[in-house]
Structure formats: C-alpha cells, structure tokens
mmCIF file of C-alpha atoms in Angstrom:
data_model
loop_
_atom_site.group_PDB
_atom_site.id
_atom_site.type_symbol
_atom_site.label_atom_id
_atom_site.label_comp_id
_atom_site.label_asym_id
_atom_site.label_seq_id
_atom_site.Cartn_x
_atom_site.Cartn_y
_atom_site.Cartn_z
ATOM 1 C CA MET A 1 -5.421 -15.027 24.624
ATOM 2 C CA GLN A 2 -8.724 -16.437 25.974
ATOM 3 C CA GLN A 3 -10.221 -12.922 26.266
ATOM 4 C CA THR A 4 -8.919 -11.968 22.818
ATOM 5 C CA TRP A 5 -10.263 -14.956 20.905
ATOM 6 C CA ARG A 6 -13.575 -14.627 22.703
ATOM 7 C CA LEU A 7 -13.957 -11.083 21.537
ATOM 8 C CA PHE A 8 -13.322 -12.097 17.939
ATOM 9 C CA ASP A 9 -15.629 -15.005 18.258
ATOM 10 C CA ARG A 10 -18.379 -12.549 19.216
ATOM 11 C CA LEU A 11 -17.451 -10.386 16.227
ATOM 12 C CA ALA A 12 -17.272 -13.175 13.676
ATOM 13 C CA SER A 13 -20.577 -12.404 11.993
ATOM 14 C CA SER A 14 -19.840 -8.652 11.496
ATOM 15 C CA TYR A 15 -16.054 -8.800 11.113
ATOM 16 C CA ASP A 16 -15.048 -7.128 7.819
ATOM 17 C CA GLU A 17 -18.752 -7.014 6.841
ATOM 18 C CA VAL A 18 -19.445 -3.360 7.538
ATOM 19 C CA VAL A 19 -16.736 -2.318 5.045
ATOM 20 C CA PRO A 20 -14.086 -4.742 3.659
ATOM 21 C CA PHE A 21 -11.150 -3.003 5.434
ATOM 22 C CA PHE A 22 -9.081 -6.160 6.150
ATOM 23 C CA ALA A 23 -9.932 -7.701 2.781
ATOM 24 C CA SER A 24 -8.429 -4.599 1.215
ATOM 25 C CA PHE A 25 -5.278 -5.034 3.341
ATOM 26 C CA GLY A 26 -5.178 -8.751 2.565
ATOM 27 C CA ARG A 27 -5.033 -8.117 -1.208
ATOM 28 C CA SER A 28 -2.167 -5.646 -0.655
ATOM 29 C CA ILE A 29 -0.271 -8.116 1.613
ATOM 30 C CA VAL A 30 -0.584 -11.084 -0.768
ATOM 31 C CA SER A 31 0.371 -8.896 -3.736
ATOM 32 C CA ALA A 32 3.449 -7.821 -1.829
ATOM 33 C CA LEU A 33 4.358 -11.453 -0.994
ATOM 34 C CA ASP A 34 3.574 -12.607 -4.529
ATOM 35 C CA PRO A 35 3.330 -16.341 -3.757
ATOM 36 C CA PRO A 36 3.550 -18.676 -6.729
ATOM 37 C CA PRO A 37 0.842 -21.228 -7.689
ATOM 38 C CA GLY A 38 1.184 -24.337 -5.537
ATOM 39 C CA CYS A 39 2.721 -22.434 -2.676
ATOM 40 C CA ARG A 40 2.008 -24.092 0.681
ATOM 41 C CA PHE A 41 0.525 -21.027 2.457
ATOM 42 C CA LEU A 42 -0.291 -20.896 6.159
ATOM 43 C CA ASP A 43 -2.638 -18.078 7.156
ATOM 44 C CA LEU A 44 -2.217 -17.481 10.984
ATOM 45 C CA GLY A 45 -5.084 -15.627 12.578
ATOM 46 C CA ALA A 46 -7.092 -15.945 9.361
ATOM 47 C CA GLY A 47 -10.180 -14.192 10.554
ATOM 48 C CA ARG A 48 -12.720 -14.092 7.746
ATOM 49 C CA GLY A 49 -10.151 -14.858 5.032
ATOM 50 C CA ALA A 50 -8.477 -11.574 4.193
ATOM 51 C CA LEU A 51 -5.296 -13.471 3.155
ATOM 52 C CA THR A 52 -6.913 -16.784 2.432
ATOM 53 C CA ASP A 53 -9.036 -15.391 -0.417
ATOM 54 C CA PRO A 54 -6.280 -13.790 -2.477
ATOM 55 C CA ALA A 55 -3.883 -16.610 -1.767
ATOM 56 C CA LEU A 56 -6.377 -19.176 -3.064
ATOM 57 C CA ALA A 57 -6.967 -17.023 -6.101
ATOM 58 C CA ARG A 58 -3.236 -17.354 -6.921
ATOM 59 C CA GLY A 59 -3.454 -21.029 -6.728
ATOM 60 C CA CYS A 60 -1.827 -21.449 -3.283
ATOM 61 C CA ARG A 61 -2.562 -24.516 -1.122
ATOM 62 C CA VAL A 62 -3.942 -22.626 1.950
ATOM 63 C CA THR A 63 -4.190 -23.763 5.543
ATOM 64 C CA ALA A 64 -6.073 -21.213 7.619
ATOM 65 C CA VAL A 65 -5.846 -21.177 11.411
ATOM 66 C CA ASP A 66 -7.816 -19.112 13.862
ATOM 67 C CA ALA A 67 -8.581 -19.384 17.500
ATOM 68 C CA ALA A 68 -12.255 -18.228 17.235
ATOM 69 C CA PRO A 69 -14.681 -21.004 16.269
ATOM 70 C CA GLY A 70 -17.053 -18.402 14.887
ATOM 71 C CA MET A 71 -14.379 -17.341 12.376
ATOM 72 C CA THR A 72 -13.266 -20.845 11.375
ATOM 73 C CA GLU A 73 -16.918 -21.965 10.806
ATOM 74 C CA ARG A 74 -17.402 -19.155 8.376
ATOM 75 C CA LEU A 75 -13.915 -19.669 6.838
ATOM 76 C CA ALA A 76 -14.677 -23.379 6.136
ATOM 77 C CA ALA A 77 -18.061 -22.522 4.565
ATOM 78 C CA ALA A 78 -16.616 -19.694 2.428
ATOM 79 C CA TYR A 79 -13.446 -21.462 1.298
ATOM 80 C CA PRO A 80 -14.066 -25.234 0.991
ATOM 81 C CA SER A 81 -10.728 -25.705 -0.895
ATOM 82 C CA ALA A 82 -8.740 -24.439 2.118
ATOM 83 C CA THR A 83 -7.754 -26.567 5.150
ATOM 84 C CA VAL A 84 -9.300 -24.717 8.115
ATOM 85 C CA LEU A 85 -8.196 -25.342 11.711
ATOM 86 C CA THR A 86 -9.510 -24.055 14.997
ATOM 87 C CA PHE A 87 -6.574 -23.717 17.424
ATOM 88 C CA SER A 88 -8.309 -22.436 20.558
ATOM 89 C CA LEU A 89 -5.410 -22.450 22.945
ATOM 90 C CA GLY A 90 -3.681 -19.473 21.318
ATOM 91 C CA PHE A 91 -0.659 -19.284 19.112
ATOM 92 C CA SER A 92 1.680 -19.029 22.042
ATOM 93 C CA ASP A 93 1.381 -22.825 22.192
ATOM 94 C CA GLU A 94 2.942 -25.108 19.610
ATOM 95 C CA LEU A 95 1.025 -25.174 16.350
ATOM 96 C CA PRO A 96 -0.372 -28.652 15.727
ATOM 97 C CA LEU A 97 1.251 -28.821 12.291
ATOM 98 C CA PRO A 98 4.281 -30.779 10.942
ATOM 99 C CA ALA A 99 7.697 -29.163 10.908
ATOM 100 C CA ALA A 100 8.965 -27.804 7.534
ATOM 101 C CA SER A 101 5.506 -28.176 5.894
ATOM 102 C CA PHE A 102 4.941 -24.642 4.508
ATOM 103 C CA ASP A 103 6.575 -22.378 2.008
ATOM 104 C CA LEU A 104 4.975 -19.152 3.345
ATOM 105 C CA VAL A 105 3.518 -18.279 6.771
ATOM 106 C CA ALA A 106 1.691 -14.960 7.038
ATOM 107 C CA ALA A 107 0.228 -13.367 10.177
ATOM 108 C CA ALA A 108 -1.740 -10.296 9.457
ATOM 109 C CA PHE A 109 -2.828 -8.064 12.469
ATOM 110 C CA VAL A 110 -2.614 -10.955 14.933
ATOM 111 C CA VAL A 111 0.837 -11.275 16.452
ATOM 112 C CA HIS A 112 0.520 -8.113 18.497
ATOM 113 C CA VAL A 113 -2.590 -9.503 20.370
ATOM 114 C CA LEU A 114 -1.050 -12.809 21.380
ATOM 115 C CA ASP A 115 0.101 -13.811 24.820
ATOM 116 C CA ASP A 116 3.599 -14.656 23.628
ATOM 117 C CA PRO A 117 4.526 -13.113 20.208
ATOM 118 C CA ALA A 118 8.006 -14.608 20.271
ATOM 119 C CA ALA A 119 6.729 -18.079 20.802
ATOM 120 C CA ALA A 120 4.270 -17.591 17.972
ATOM 121 C CA VAL A 121 7.044 -16.488 15.600
ATOM 122 C CA ALA A 122 9.173 -19.466 16.777
ATOM 123 C CA SER A 123 6.344 -21.800 15.978
ATOM 124 C CA ALA A 124 5.939 -20.263 12.517
ATOM 125 C CA HIS A 125 9.710 -20.784 12.063
ATOM 126 C CA ARG A 126 9.364 -24.454 12.899
ATOM 127 C CA VAL A 127 6.598 -25.166 10.372
ATOM 128 C CA LEU A 128 8.443 -23.382 7.531
ATOM 129 C CA ALA A 129 10.523 -25.274 5.106
ATOM 130 C CA PRO A 130 14.150 -24.098 4.776
ATOM 131 C CA GLY A 131 14.129 -21.140 2.479
ATOM 132 C CA GLY A 132 10.487 -20.430 3.294
ATOM 133 C CA ARG A 133 9.262 -16.969 4.272
ATOM 134 C CA PHE A 134 7.495 -15.579 7.254
ATOM 135 C CA ALA A 135 5.526 -12.285 7.104
ATOM 136 C CA MET A 136 3.860 -10.319 9.874
ATOM 137 C CA THR A 137 2.294 -6.897 10.125
ATOM 138 C CA GLY A 138 3.767 -4.657 12.765
ATOM 139 C CA GLY A 139 3.503 -0.953 13.156
ATOM 140 C CA GLY A 140 1.279 1.649 11.583
ATOM 141 C CA HIS A 141 2.243 4.752 9.694
ATOM 142 C CA PRO A 142 0.965 8.367 10.064
ATOM 143 C CA SER A 143 -2.601 8.674 8.801
ATOM 144 C CA SER A 144 -4.218 11.473 6.843
ATOM 145 C CA GLY A 145 -7.776 12.640 6.358
ATOM 146 C CA PHE A 146 -10.447 11.709 8.956
ATOM 147 C CA VAL A 147 -8.410 8.719 10.034
ATOM 148 C CA SER A 148 -5.910 11.115 11.636
ATOM 149 C CA GLY A 149 -8.849 12.550 13.606
ATOM 150 C CA LEU A 150 -9.904 9.084 14.635
ATOM 151 C CA ASP A 151 -6.415 8.283 15.813
ATOM 152 C CA ASP A 152 -6.444 11.536 17.884
ATOM 153 C CA LEU A 153 -9.677 10.415 19.530
ATOM 154 C CA PHE A 154 -8.174 7.081 20.607
ATOM 155 C CA ALA A 155 -5.164 8.973 22.027
ATOM 156 C CA THR A 156 -7.424 11.383 23.885
ATOM 157 C CA PHE A 157 -9.501 8.658 25.451
ATOM 158 C CA THR A 158 -6.677 6.222 26.256
ATOM 159 C CA PRO A 159 -6.123 7.742 29.792
ATOM 160 C CA HIS A 160 -9.633 6.603 30.680
ATOM 161 C CA LEU A 161 -8.711 2.936 30.166
ATOM 162 C CA PRO A 162 -8.210 0.767 33.240
ATOM 163 C CA PRO A 163 -4.758 -0.800 33.675
ATOM 164 C CA GLY A 164 -4.242 -3.442 31.027
ATOM 165 C CA GLY A 165 -7.275 -2.231 29.077
ATOM 166 C CA SER A 166 -7.820 -2.573 25.338
ATOM 167 C CA MET A 167 -5.604 -5.183 23.636
ATOM 168 C CA GLY A 168 -2.339 -5.512 21.815
ATOM 169 C CA ALA A 169 1.084 -4.053 22.291
ATOM 170 C CA LEU A 170 3.833 -2.425 20.213
ATOM 171 C CA LEU A 171 6.004 -5.067 18.619
ATOM 172 C CA PRO A 172 9.830 -5.160 18.164
ATOM 173 C CA PRO A 173 9.920 -6.806 14.667
ATOM 174 C CA ALA A 174 13.670 -6.963 14.419
ATOM 175 C CA ALA A 175 13.939 -8.844 17.656
ATOM 176 C CA LEU A 176 11.073 -11.158 16.879
ATOM 177 C CA LEU A 177 12.542 -11.973 13.489
ATOM 178 C CA ALA A 178 16.098 -12.597 14.730
ATOM 179 C CA GLY A 179 15.993 -16.221 13.567
ATOM 180 C CA PHE A 180 15.338 -15.271 9.907
ATOM 181 C CA ASP A 181 17.584 -13.986 7.138
ATOM 182 C CA ASP A 182 16.928 -11.109 4.762
ATOM 183 C CA VAL A 183 14.549 -9.361 7.116
ATOM 184 C CA HIS A 184 12.996 -6.338 5.406
ATOM 185 C CA GLU A 185 10.028 -4.096 5.571
ATOM 186 C CA VAL A 186 7.489 -3.231 2.869
ATOM 187 C CA ILE A 187 4.455 -0.922 3.245
ATOM 188 C CA VAL A 188 0.979 -2.282 2.603
ATOM 189 C CA THR A 189 -2.187 -0.250 2.429
ATOM 190 C CA SER A 190 -5.981 -0.459 2.729
ATOM 191 C CA GLU A 191 -8.365 2.034 1.237
ATOM 192 C CA VAL A 192 -12.130 1.743 1.677
ATOM 193 C CA HIS A 193 -15.028 4.183 1.580
ATOM 194 C CA ILE A 194 -16.976 5.142 4.686
ATOM 195 C CA PRO A 195 -20.278 6.750 3.563
ATOM 196 C CA ASP A 196 -21.350 8.228 6.850
ATOM 197 C CA ASN A 197 -20.660 8.325 10.595
ATOM 198 C CA ASP A 198 -23.133 5.519 11.392
ATOM 199 C CA VAL A 199 -21.056 3.192 9.200
ATOM 200 C CA LEU A 200 -17.873 4.515 10.791
ATOM 201 C CA TRP A 201 -19.207 3.629 14.268
ATOM 202 C CA ARG A 202 -20.389 0.276 13.211
ATOM 203 C CA TRP A 203 -17.000 -0.401 11.708
ATOM 204 C CA VAL A 204 -15.211 0.596 14.902
ATOM 205 C CA MET A 205 -17.318 -1.848 16.791
ATOM 206 C CA SER A 206 -16.841 -4.670 14.255
ATOM 207 C CA HIS A 207 -13.156 -5.507 14.949
ATOM 208 C CA GLY A 208 -10.405 -5.199 17.564
ATOM 209 C CA TYR A 209 -11.197 -1.497 18.256
ATOM 210 C CA ARG A 210 -14.214 -2.767 20.115
ATOM 211 C CA ALA A 211 -11.941 -3.934 22.982
ATOM 212 C CA PHE A 212 -10.940 -0.340 23.464
ATOM 213 C CA VAL A 213 -14.471 0.961 23.497
ATOM 214 C CA GLU A 214 -15.842 -1.799 25.805
ATOM 215 C CA ASP A 215 -12.957 -1.164 28.310
ATOM 216 C CA LEU A 216 -13.798 2.546 28.670
ATOM 217 C CA PRO A 217 -15.973 3.441 31.682
ATOM 218 C CA PRO A 218 -19.621 4.237 30.796
ATOM 219 C CA GLY A 219 -19.257 7.982 30.705
ATOM 220 C CA PRO A 220 -16.130 8.193 28.504
ATOM 221 C CA ARG A 221 -17.499 5.352 26.392
ATOM 222 C CA ALA A 222 -20.662 7.378 25.561
ATOM 223 C CA SER A 223 -18.567 10.499 24.945
ATOM 224 C CA PHE A 224 -16.192 8.559 22.668
ATOM 225 C CA GLU A 225 -19.133 7.335 20.556
ATOM 226 C CA ASP A 226 -20.489 10.812 20.317
ATOM 227 C CA HIS A 227 -17.211 12.156 19.068
ATOM 228 C CA VAL A 228 -16.890 9.332 16.472
ATOM 229 C CA ARG A 229 -20.418 10.072 15.228
ATOM 230 C CA GLU A 230 -19.519 13.765 14.872
ATOM 231 C CA LEU A 231 -16.162 13.285 13.287
ATOM 232 C CA PRO A 232 -15.838 15.176 9.946
ATOM 233 C CA LEU A 233 -15.360 12.560 7.218
ATOM 234 C CA GLY A 234 -14.034 14.707 4.342
ATOM 235 C CA ASP A 235 -14.003 12.562 1.226
ATOM 236 C CA GLY A 236 -14.950 9.559 3.298
ATOM 237 C CA MET A 237 -11.906 7.489 2.318
ATOM 238 C CA LEU A 238 -10.459 5.335 5.169
ATOM 239 C CA ARG A 239 -6.861 5.050 4.283
ATOM 240 C CA ARG A 240 -4.362 3.107 6.415
ATOM 241 C CA SER A 241 -0.797 1.965 5.877
ATOM 242 C CA SER A 242 1.054 -0.797 7.799
ATOM 243 C CA SER A 243 4.513 -2.227 7.869
ATOM 244 C CA LEU A 244 4.790 -5.765 6.554
ATOM 245 C CA TRP A 245 7.918 -7.451 7.958
ATOM 246 C CA ILE A 246 9.299 -10.357 5.910
ATOM 247 C CA GLY A 247 12.058 -12.807 6.713
ATOM 248 C CA THR A 248 13.441 -16.018 5.222
ATOM 249 C CA LYS A 249 14.148 -19.187 7.127
ATOM 250 C CA PRO A 250 17.872 -20.095 6.616
ATOM 251 C CA SER A 251 18.353 -23.005 4.251
ATOM 252 C CA GLY A 252 21.347 -24.488 6.234
#
C-alpha cells in the first residue's frame, strides 16, 4: 500500500483534472446508490471527491478517507462541509472510526489496489450500522470505440512488465461480500470527451494507469506512448462501464 498511496500522492494535483473521468463515474455511482438526505456516508479512497461531491449535493453527511495527503489536502479545501481523514497506513488496517457509525460505505476503484481487500471490506462492515449498505466497484465490462483499442494496447504491452509490475488485481466480489445480505450488481458508467491524443496521453498518466507505464522498461515505455499518441479516436468519447457490487449489513 505504501507504493500505491505514494503514486496517488504524486498525482494529486492532476488526478481527474485532465478530463473528469472519475467525477463522471462518481455521479453514476451515487445515483445508483440513491442515498437520502442526512445519510451518514463514508467515502473510502475518496481521491479528489468523485463520490464526495454528489453525496454532499444530496445532503449526505460525508466522511472522506484517503491514504494520500495530497488528495486529502485538496479534498478538505474543496469540500469544507465534509469530514476529511488521512489514513496513511492503508485500509488493510483497522479504520480509525467508531463501529456502526455509517449508513453507507462506498469504495470506488480502490479495493483492488489494497494490500488486503478482505480486511478492508471487514473494516467497512464494522463501521456500518445494522441495515447499512456497502458498495464497491469491481470488474470492468467490454469497451467499444477507441477505448477497446486502448485496452488492446495494455494487453499487448503487459508481457513487458516485471514480476509484480503495475498495480491492482482481479477481485472476487461474491467472496469479499460474504458477510453481507442482498448482494447484487449494478452497472455504472462514465462518458467523457477526449479531444486529441495529447489529452489522451496526459489522462493515461494522471491516474492509476501511470503505474503500468512507469513499470515498463524504457524501450517498451516509449513505444507504448507512441502507440497511445497514434491511436485513432473516432468520435473521441471515452466510455467505460464497471460493476458496482452492493451488499447490506444484516440487522440481526
């Protein structure tokens, strides 16, 4: 987790600034969860506020937690009505929050990069009130347009990574959510416009994809950049879909 949060700390000033990709996902996620006003909402791995912003707009009482100080400094400045915490040890440790103190815990695009996803989900379960909900993203869906070509590039260059390179791993949502009732999946989407290949490259380097690029040896790294800069963009719409897994903490 140390290496992961340090990467995102470096990216804090540009994260979701090139194009509002995660903000678009955040609106879709909060819309799917539909929290009521006054909901005690915990945003785990809050980043620059993709979930915090729409949750506050719905009248939720938001606590936003991130491991990267650069993220939380900007969160606190942008959202003074939220409670912002820097938890730099990683979410595999116990969250420094009271038990049964939240109605909804959401973790968007974070659980898969943690050292111990199961421990993180267990910690979320502890801080949820009985009947509260936990939501996490997990698993993408087939892409179309130029995004499909971008995915193909990542697959092509993956063999150049050193052992343990890049970050994140495939998650088993059903196993992770075994302690919850009514576990179900909904599909959330993000759609933003990429005007040209320079913006596409800057976007690739402004979030977690950067770990992939930086872990490539110099030759393949330069070739990967060249391919991204030459990728046909079609209508320029970056469209992605993701699974959002939701479970309810038993009331008994």
